C-alpha cells in the first residue's frame, strides 16, 4: 500500500474534498500528472479536465475542474480550481454554455495571441465534454 497524503480540492464556492489519499491525477497545462506522497514541491496551472482522486482506503472519485492551479508539497496537495464539481453532478447545459462562450471568445479575438489562447481553451473544453459526457 502506498503512503497516504493530504489532498484538498477547493473551488471559490466550497471545499469539495479534503482527505488522506494514495494518489491524485491532475490535468496540468503541460500534461496530466500523478501526485503521490513525498512528491517534489511543485506549483502548476491546471486546464479544464478531470481530477481523479484515489482514496487511501481504496476506491476513487472524479471531479471536473475548469482551470486553476495545484500547489504540491511532499506532505500534501491542494488544487484551487476556478470552478469544480463532482463528475456525477456535471451539468450538460452549463458545459454547453461554457463551450459557446469559448467559441464567441475565439470569434471576438482582436489579435493572434488572444485567438490562440481562446482556441486552446475551446479545445480543452470540447475534449473534456467528450471524455465525461456520453454521446
mmCIF file with all atom_site columns, C-alpha atoms in Angstrom:
data_model
loop_
_atom_site.group_PDB
_atom_site.id
_atom_site.type_symbol
_atom_site.label_atom_id
_atom_site.label_alt_id
_atom_site.label_comp_id
_atom_site.label_asym_id
_atom_site.label_entity_id
_atom_site.label_seq_id
_atom_site.pdbx_PDB_ins_code
_atom_site.Cartn_x
_atom_site.Cartn_y
_atom_site.Cartn_z
_atom_site.occupancy
_atom_site.B_iso_or_equiv
_atom_site.pdbx_formal_charge
_atom_site.auth_seq_id
_atom_site.auth_comp_id
_atom_site.auth_asym_id
_atom_site.auth_atom_id
_atom_site.pdbx_PDB_model_num
ATOM 1   C CA . UNK A 1 1   ? 0.000   0.000  0.000   1.00 0.00 ? 1   UNK A CA 1
ATOM 2   C CA . UNK A 1 2   ? 1.324   3.408  -0.965  1.00 0.00 ? 2   UNK A CA 1
ATOM 3   C CA . UNK A 1 3   ? 1.813   6.130  1.608   1.00 0.00 ? 3   UNK A CA 1
ATOM 4   C CA . UNK A 1 4   ? -1.126  8.475  2.086   1.00 0.00 ? 4   UNK A CA 1
ATOM 5   C CA . UNK A 1 5   ? -1.024  12.251 1.967   1.00 0.00 ? 5   UNK A CA 1
ATOM 6   C CA . UNK A 1 6   ? -3.496  15.090 2.491   1.00 0.00 ? 6   UNK A CA 1
ATOM 7   C CA . UNK A 1 7   ? -5.406  16.270 -0.589  1.00 0.00 ? 7   UNK A CA 1
ATOM 8   C CA . UNK A 1 8   ? -7.741  19.276 -0.733  1.00 0.00 ? 8   UNK A CA 1
ATOM 9   C CA . UNK A 1 9   ? -9.861  20.325 -3.709  1.00 0.00 ? 9   UNK A CA 1
ATOM 10  C CA . UNK A 1 10  ? -11.206 23.839 -3.309  1.00 0.00 ? 10  UNK A CA 1
ATOM 11  C CA . UNK A 1 11  ? -13.418 25.959 -5.553  1.00 0.00 ? 11  UNK A CA 1
ATOM 12  C CA . UNK A 1 12  ? -14.477 29.551 -4.872  1.00 0.00 ? 12  UNK A CA 1
ATOM 13  C CA . UNK A 1 13  ? -17.843 28.244 -3.688  1.00 0.00 ? 13  UNK A CA 1
ATOM 14  C CA . UNK A 1 14  ? -16.739 25.470 -1.329  1.00 0.00 ? 14  UNK A CA 1
ATOM 15  C CA . UNK A 1 15  ? -14.326 22.808 -0.193  1.00 0.00 ? 15  UNK A CA 1
ATOM 16  C CA . UNK A 1 16  ? -15.175 19.786 -2.356  1.00 0.00 ? 16  UNK A CA 1
ATOM 17  C CA . UNK A 1 17  ? -12.729 17.216 -0.999  1.00 0.00 ? 17  UNK A CA 1
ATOM 18  C CA . UNK A 1 18  ? -10.364 17.013 1.962   1.00 0.00 ? 18  UNK A CA 1
ATOM 19  C CA . UNK A 1 19  ? -8.985  13.596 2.912   1.00 0.00 ? 19  UNK A CA 1
ATOM 20  C CA . UNK A 1 20  ? -5.968  11.357 3.038   1.00 0.00 ? 20  UNK A CA 1
ATOM 21  C CA . UNK A 1 21  ? -5.365  9.793  -0.385  1.00 0.00 ? 21  UNK A CA 1
ATOM 22  C CA . UNK A 1 22  ? -2.877  7.493  -2.124  1.00 0.00 ? 22  UNK A CA 1
ATOM 23  C CA . UNK A 1 23  ? -2.667  9.464  -5.367  1.00 0.00 ? 23  UNK A CA 1
ATOM 24  C CA . UNK A 1 24  ? -4.296  12.218 -7.400  1.00 0.00 ? 24  UNK A CA 1
ATOM 25  C CA . UNK A 1 25  ? -4.214  12.656 -11.181 1.00 0.00 ? 25  UNK A CA 1
ATOM 26  C CA . UNK A 1 26  ? -4.280  16.343 -12.146 1.00 0.00 ? 26  UNK A CA 1
ATOM 27  C CA . UNK A 1 27  ? -4.869  17.789 -15.642 1.00 0.00 ? 27  UNK A CA 1
ATOM 28  C CA . UNK A 1 28  ? -1.860  20.091 -15.746 1.00 0.00 ? 28  UNK A CA 1
ATOM 29  C CA . UNK A 1 29  ? -1.446  22.532 -18.603 1.00 0.00 ? 29  UNK A CA 1
ATOM 30  C CA . UNK A 1 30  ? 1.766   20.715 -19.550 1.00 0.00 ? 30  UNK A CA 1
ATOM 31  C CA . UNK A 1 31  ? 0.052   17.299 -19.363 1.00 0.00 ? 31  UNK A CA 1
ATOM 32  C CA . UNK A 1 32  ? -1.559  15.034 -16.802 1.00 0.00 ? 32  UNK A CA 1
ATOM 33  C CA . UNK A 1 33  ? 0.456   14.396 -13.682 1.00 0.00 ? 33  UNK A CA 1
ATOM 34  C CA . UNK A 1 34  ? 0.081   11.900 -10.872 1.00 0.00 ? 34  UNK A CA 1
ATOM 35  C CA . UNK A 1 35  ? 0.794   13.183 -7.385  1.00 0.00 ? 35  UNK A CA 1
ATOM 36  C CA . UNK A 1 36  ? 1.801   10.759 -4.627  1.00 0.00 ? 36  UNK A CA 1
ATOM 37  C CA . UNK A 1 37  ? 3.149   11.123 -1.098  1.00 0.00 ? 37  UNK A CA 1
ATOM 38  C CA . UNK A 1 38  ? 6.550   12.825 -0.846  1.00 0.00 ? 38  UNK A CA 1
ATOM 39  C CA . UNK A 1 39  ? 6.181   14.458 -4.276  1.00 0.00 ? 39  UNK A CA 1
ATOM 40  C CA . UNK A 1 40  ? 8.710   17.146 -5.058  1.00 0.00 ? 40  UNK A CA 1
ATOM 41  C CA . UNK A 1 41  ? 7.430   20.672 -4.377  1.00 0.00 ? 41  UNK A CA 1
ATOM 42  C CA . UNK A 1 42  ? 5.671   21.922 -7.496  1.00 0.00 ? 42  UNK A CA 1
ATOM 43  C CA . UNK A 1 43  ? 3.179   24.570 -8.444  1.00 0.00 ? 43  UNK A CA 1
ATOM 44  C CA . UNK A 1 44  ? 1.383   24.146 -11.752 1.00 0.00 ? 44  UNK A CA 1
ATOM 45  C CA . UNK A 1 45  ? -1.537  25.567 -13.679 1.00 0.00 ? 45  UNK A CA 1
ATOM 46  C CA . UNK A 1 46  ? -4.359  23.182 -14.433 1.00 0.00 ? 46  UNK A CA 1
ATOM 47  C CA . UNK A 1 47  ? -6.562  23.119 -17.504 1.00 0.00 ? 47  UNK A CA 1
ATOM 48  C CA . UNK A 1 48  ? -10.196 22.096 -17.801 1.00 0.00 ? 48  UNK A CA 1
ATOM 49  C CA . UNK A 1 49  ? -10.302 18.380 -17.197 1.00 0.00 ? 49  UNK A CA 1
ATOM 50  C CA . UNK A 1 50  ? -10.895 15.634 -14.672 1.00 0.00 ? 50  UNK A CA 1
ATOM 51  C CA . UNK A 1 51  ? -9.122  15.289 -11.327 1.00 0.00 ? 51  UNK A CA 1
ATOM 52  C CA . UNK A 1 52  ? -9.069  11.632 -10.275 1.00 0.00 ? 52  UNK A CA 1
ATOM 53  C CA . UNK A 1 53  ? -8.665  11.028 -6.545  1.00 0.00 ? 53  UNK A CA 1
ATOM 54  C CA . UNK A 1 54  ? -7.558  7.554  -5.438  1.00 0.00 ? 54  UNK A CA 1
ATOM 55  C CA . UNK A 1 55  ? -8.547  7.145  -1.786  1.00 0.00 ? 55  UNK A CA 1
ATOM 56  C CA . UNK A 1 56  ? -6.198  5.698  0.819   1.00 0.00 ? 56  UNK A CA 1
ATOM 57  C CA . UNK A 1 57  ? -8.752  3.028  1.688   1.00 0.00 ? 57  UNK A CA 1
ATOM 58  C CA . UNK A 1 58  ? -9.449  2.103  -1.933  1.00 0.00 ? 58  UNK A CA 1
ATOM 59  C CA . UNK A 1 59  ? -11.881 3.429  -4.479  1.00 0.00 ? 59  UNK A CA 1
ATOM 60  C CA . UNK A 1 60  ? -11.693 6.608  -6.482  1.00 0.00 ? 60  UNK A CA 1
ATOM 61  C CA . UNK A 1 61  ? -13.650 9.778  -7.151  1.00 0.00 ? 61  UNK A CA 1
ATOM 62  C CA . UNK A 1 62  ? -13.584 12.093 -10.150 1.00 0.00 ? 62  UNK A CA 1
ATOM 63  C CA . UNK A 1 63  ? -14.129 15.848 -10.233 1.00 0.00 ? 63  UNK A CA 1
ATOM 64  C CA . UNK A 1 64  ? -14.433 18.133 -13.241 1.00 0.00 ? 64  UNK A CA 1
ATOM 65  C CA . UNK A 1 65  ? -12.346 21.293 -12.922 1.00 0.00 ? 65  UNK A CA 1
ATOM 66  C CA . UNK A 1 66  ? -12.362 24.366 -15.138 1.00 0.00 ? 66  UNK A CA 1
ATOM 67  C CA . UNK A 1 67  ? -8.851  25.710 -14.682 1.00 0.00 ? 67  UNK A CA 1
ATOM 68  C CA . UNK A 1 68  ? -6.953  26.836 -11.617 1.00 0.00 ? 68  UNK A CA 1
ATOM 69  C CA . UNK A 1 69  ? -3.672  25.707 -10.117 1.00 0.00 ? 69  UNK A CA 1
ATOM 70  C CA . UNK A 1 70  ? -2.193  22.982 -7.935  1.00 0.00 ? 70  UNK A CA 1
ATOM 71  C CA . UNK A 1 71  ? 0.195   23.517 -5.028  1.00 0.00 ? 71  UNK A CA 1
ATOM 72  C CA . UNK A 1 72  ? 2.088   20.273 -4.410  1.00 0.00 ? 72  UNK A CA 1
ATOM 73  C CA . UNK A 1 73  ? 4.296   19.660 -1.371  1.00 0.00 ? 73  UNK A CA 1
ATOM 74  C CA . UNK A 1 74  ? 5.837   16.430 -0.042  1.00 0.00 ? 74  UNK A CA 1
ATOM 75  C CA . UNK A 1 75  ? 3.186   16.270 2.703   1.00 0.00 ? 75  UNK A CA 1
ATOM 76  C CA . UNK A 1 76  ? 0.137   17.229 0.652   1.00 0.00 ? 76  UNK A CA 1
ATOM 77  C CA . UNK A 1 77  ? -1.521  18.715 -2.399  1.00 0.00 ? 77  UNK A CA 1
ATOM 78  C CA . UNK A 1 78  ? -4.089  21.463 -2.801  1.00 0.00 ? 78  UNK A CA 1
ATOM 79  C CA . UNK A 1 79  ? -5.964  22.165 -6.022  1.00 0.00 ? 79  UNK A CA 1
ATOM 80  C CA . UNK A 1 80  ? -7.509  25.620 -6.177  1.00 0.00 ? 80  UNK A CA 1
ATOM 81  C CA . UNK A 1 81  ? -9.967  25.355 -9.052  1.00 0.00 ? 81  UNK A CA 1
ATOM 82  C CA . UNK A 1 82  ? -11.651 28.260 -10.811 1.00 0.00 ? 82  UNK A CA 1
ATOM 83  C CA . UNK A 1 83  ? -14.745 26.057 -10.780 1.00 0.00 ? 83  UNK A CA 1
ATOM 84  C CA . UNK A 1 84  ? -15.209 22.408 -9.841  1.00 0.00 ? 84  UNK A CA 1
ATOM 85  C CA . UNK A 1 85  ? -17.956 19.821 -9.498  1.00 0.00 ? 85  UNK A CA 1
ATOM 86  C CA . UNK A 1 86  ? -18.162 16.074 -8.895  1.00 0.00 ? 86  UNK A CA 1
ATOM 87  C CA . UNK A 1 87  ? -18.315 14.301 -12.260 1.00 0.00 ? 87  UNK A CA 1
ATOM 88  C CA . UNK A 1 88  ? -21.734 12.824 -11.351 1.00 0.00 ? 88  UNK A CA 1
ATOM 89  C CA . UNK A 1 89  ? -23.091 16.350 -10.883 1.00 0.00 ? 89  UNK A CA 1
ATOM 90  C CA . UNK A 1 90  ? -21.848 17.868 -14.146 1.00 0.00 ? 90  UNK A CA 1
ATOM 91  C CA . UNK A 1 91  ? -24.499 19.916 -15.854 1.00 0.00 ? 91  UNK A CA 1
ATOM 92  C CA . UNK A 1 92  ? -24.624 19.323 -19.624 1.00 0.00 ? 92  UNK A CA 1
ATOM 93  C CA . UNK A 1 93  ? -26.205 22.754 -20.204 1.00 0.00 ? 93  UNK A CA 1
ATOM 94  C CA . UNK A 1 94  ? -23.508 24.527 -18.174 1.00 0.00 ? 94  UNK A CA 1
ATOM 95  C CA . UNK A 1 95  ? -20.764 22.811 -20.139 1.00 0.00 ? 95  UNK A CA 1
ATOM 96  C CA . UNK A 1 96  ? -22.505 23.662 -23.443 1.00 0.00 ? 96  UNK A CA 1
ATOM 97  C CA . UNK A 1 97  ? -22.754 27.306 -22.290 1.00 0.00 ? 97  UNK A CA 1
ATOM 98  C CA . UNK A 1 98  ? -19.030 27.396 -21.473 1.00 0.00 ? 98  UNK A CA 1
ATOM 99  C CA . UNK A 1 99  ? -18.202 25.937 -24.890 1.00 0.00 ? 99  UNK A CA 1
ATOM 100 C CA . UNK A 1 100 ? -20.406 28.506 -26.626 1.00 0.00 ? 100 UNK A CA 1
ATOM 101 C CA . UNK A 1 101 ? -18.745 31.335 -24.678 1.00 0.00 ? 101 UNK A CA 1
ATOM 102 C CA . UNK A 1 102 ? -15.331 29.979 -25.682 1.00 0.00 ? 102 UNK A CA 1
ATOM 103 C CA . UNK A 1 103 ? -16.419 29.912 -29.353 1.00 0.00 ? 103 UNK A CA 1
ATOM 104 C CA . UNK A 1 104 ? -17.512 33.543 -29.023 1.00 0.00 ? 104 UNK A CA 1
ATOM 105 C CA . UNK A 1 105 ? -14.151 34.432 -27.464 1.00 0.00 ? 105 UNK A CA 1
ATOM 106 C CA . UNK A 1 106 ? -12.398 32.890 -30.489 1.00 0.00 ? 106 UNK A CA 1
ATOM 107 C CA . UNK A 1 107 ? -14.621 34.855 -32.887 1.00 0.00 ? 107 UNK A CA 1
ATOM 108 C CA . UNK A 1 108 ? -14.140 38.106 -30.939 1.00 0.00 ? 108 UNK A CA 1
ATOM 109 C CA . UNK A 1 109 ? -10.353 37.817 -30.549 1.00 0.00 ? 109 UNK A CA 1
ATOM 110 C CA . UNK A 1 110 ? -8.611  41.000 -31.658 1.00 0.00 ? 110 UNK A CA 1
ATOM 111 C CA . UNK A 1 111 ? -5.120  39.573 -32.120 1.00 0.00 ? 111 UNK A CA 1
ATOM 112 C CA . UNK A 1 112 ? -3.399  36.261 -32.847 1.00 0.00 ? 112 UNK A CA 1
ATOM 113 C CA . UNK A 1 113 ? -2.211  35.711 -29.287 1.00 0.00 ? 113 UNK A CA 1
ATOM 114 C CA . UNK A 1 114 ? -5.692  36.173 -27.826 1.00 0.00 ? 114 UNK A CA 1
ATOM 115 C CA . UNK A 1 115 ? -7.209  33.981 -30.551 1.00 0.00 ? 115 UNK A CA 1
ATOM 116 C CA . UNK A 1 116 ? -4.671  31.201 -29.941 1.00 0.00 ? 116 UNK A CA 1
ATOM 117 C CA . UNK A 1 117 ? -5.359  31.177 -26.197 1.00 0.00 ? 117 UNK A CA 1
ATOM 118 C CA . UNK A 1 118 ? -9.129  31.147 -26.813 1.00 0.00 ? 118 UNK A CA 1
ATOM 119 C CA . UNK A 1 119 ? -8.764  28.282 -29.305 1.00 0.00 ? 119 UNK A CA 1
ATOM 120 C CA . UNK A 1 120 ? -6.705  26.277 -26.797 1.00 0.00 ? 120 UNK A CA 1
ATOM 121 C CA . UNK A 1 121 ? -9.334  26.783 -24.105 1.00 0.00 ? 121 UNK A CA 1
ATOM 122 C CA . UNK A 1 122 ? -12.116 25.785 -26.529 1.00 0.00 ? 122 UNK A CA 1
ATOM 123 C CA . UNK A 1 123 ? -10.196 22.628 -27.469 1.00 0.00 ? 123 UNK A CA 1
ATOM 124 C CA . UNK A 1 124 ? -9.753  21.756 -23.793 1.00 0.00 ? 124 UNK A CA 1
ATOM 125 C CA . UNK A 1 125 ? -13.478 22.185 -23.134 1.00 0.00 ? 125 UNK A CA 1
ATOM 126 C CA . UNK A 1 126 ? -14.543 20.082 -26.108 1.00 0.00 ? 126 UNK A CA 1
ATOM 127 C CA . UNK A 1 127 ? -12.072 17.358 -25.128 1.00 0.00 ? 127 UNK A CA 1
ATOM 128 C CA . UNK A 1 128 ? -13.484 17.442 -21.607 1.00 0.00 ? 128 UNK A CA 1
ATOM 129 C CA . UNK A 1 129 ? -17.023 17.192 -22.976 1.00 0.00 ? 129 UNK A CA 1
ATOM 130 C CA . UNK A 1 130 ? -16.107 14.105 -24.997 1.00 0.00 ? 130 UNK A CA 1
ATOM 131 C CA . UNK A 1 131 ? -14.399 12.484 -22.022 1.00 0.00 ? 131 UNK A CA 1
ATOM 132 C CA . UNK A 1 132 ? -17.164 12.845 -19.441 1.00 0.00 ? 132 UNK A CA 1
ATOM 133 C CA . UNK A 1 133 ? -20.481 13.030 -21.273 1.00 0.00 ? 133 UNK A CA 1
ATOM 134 C CA . UNK A 1 134 ? -21.976 10.117 -23.183 1.00 0.00 ? 134 UNK A CA 1
ATOM 135 C CA . UNK A 1 135 ? -22.984 10.890 -26.738 1.00 0.00 ? 135 UNK A CA 1
#
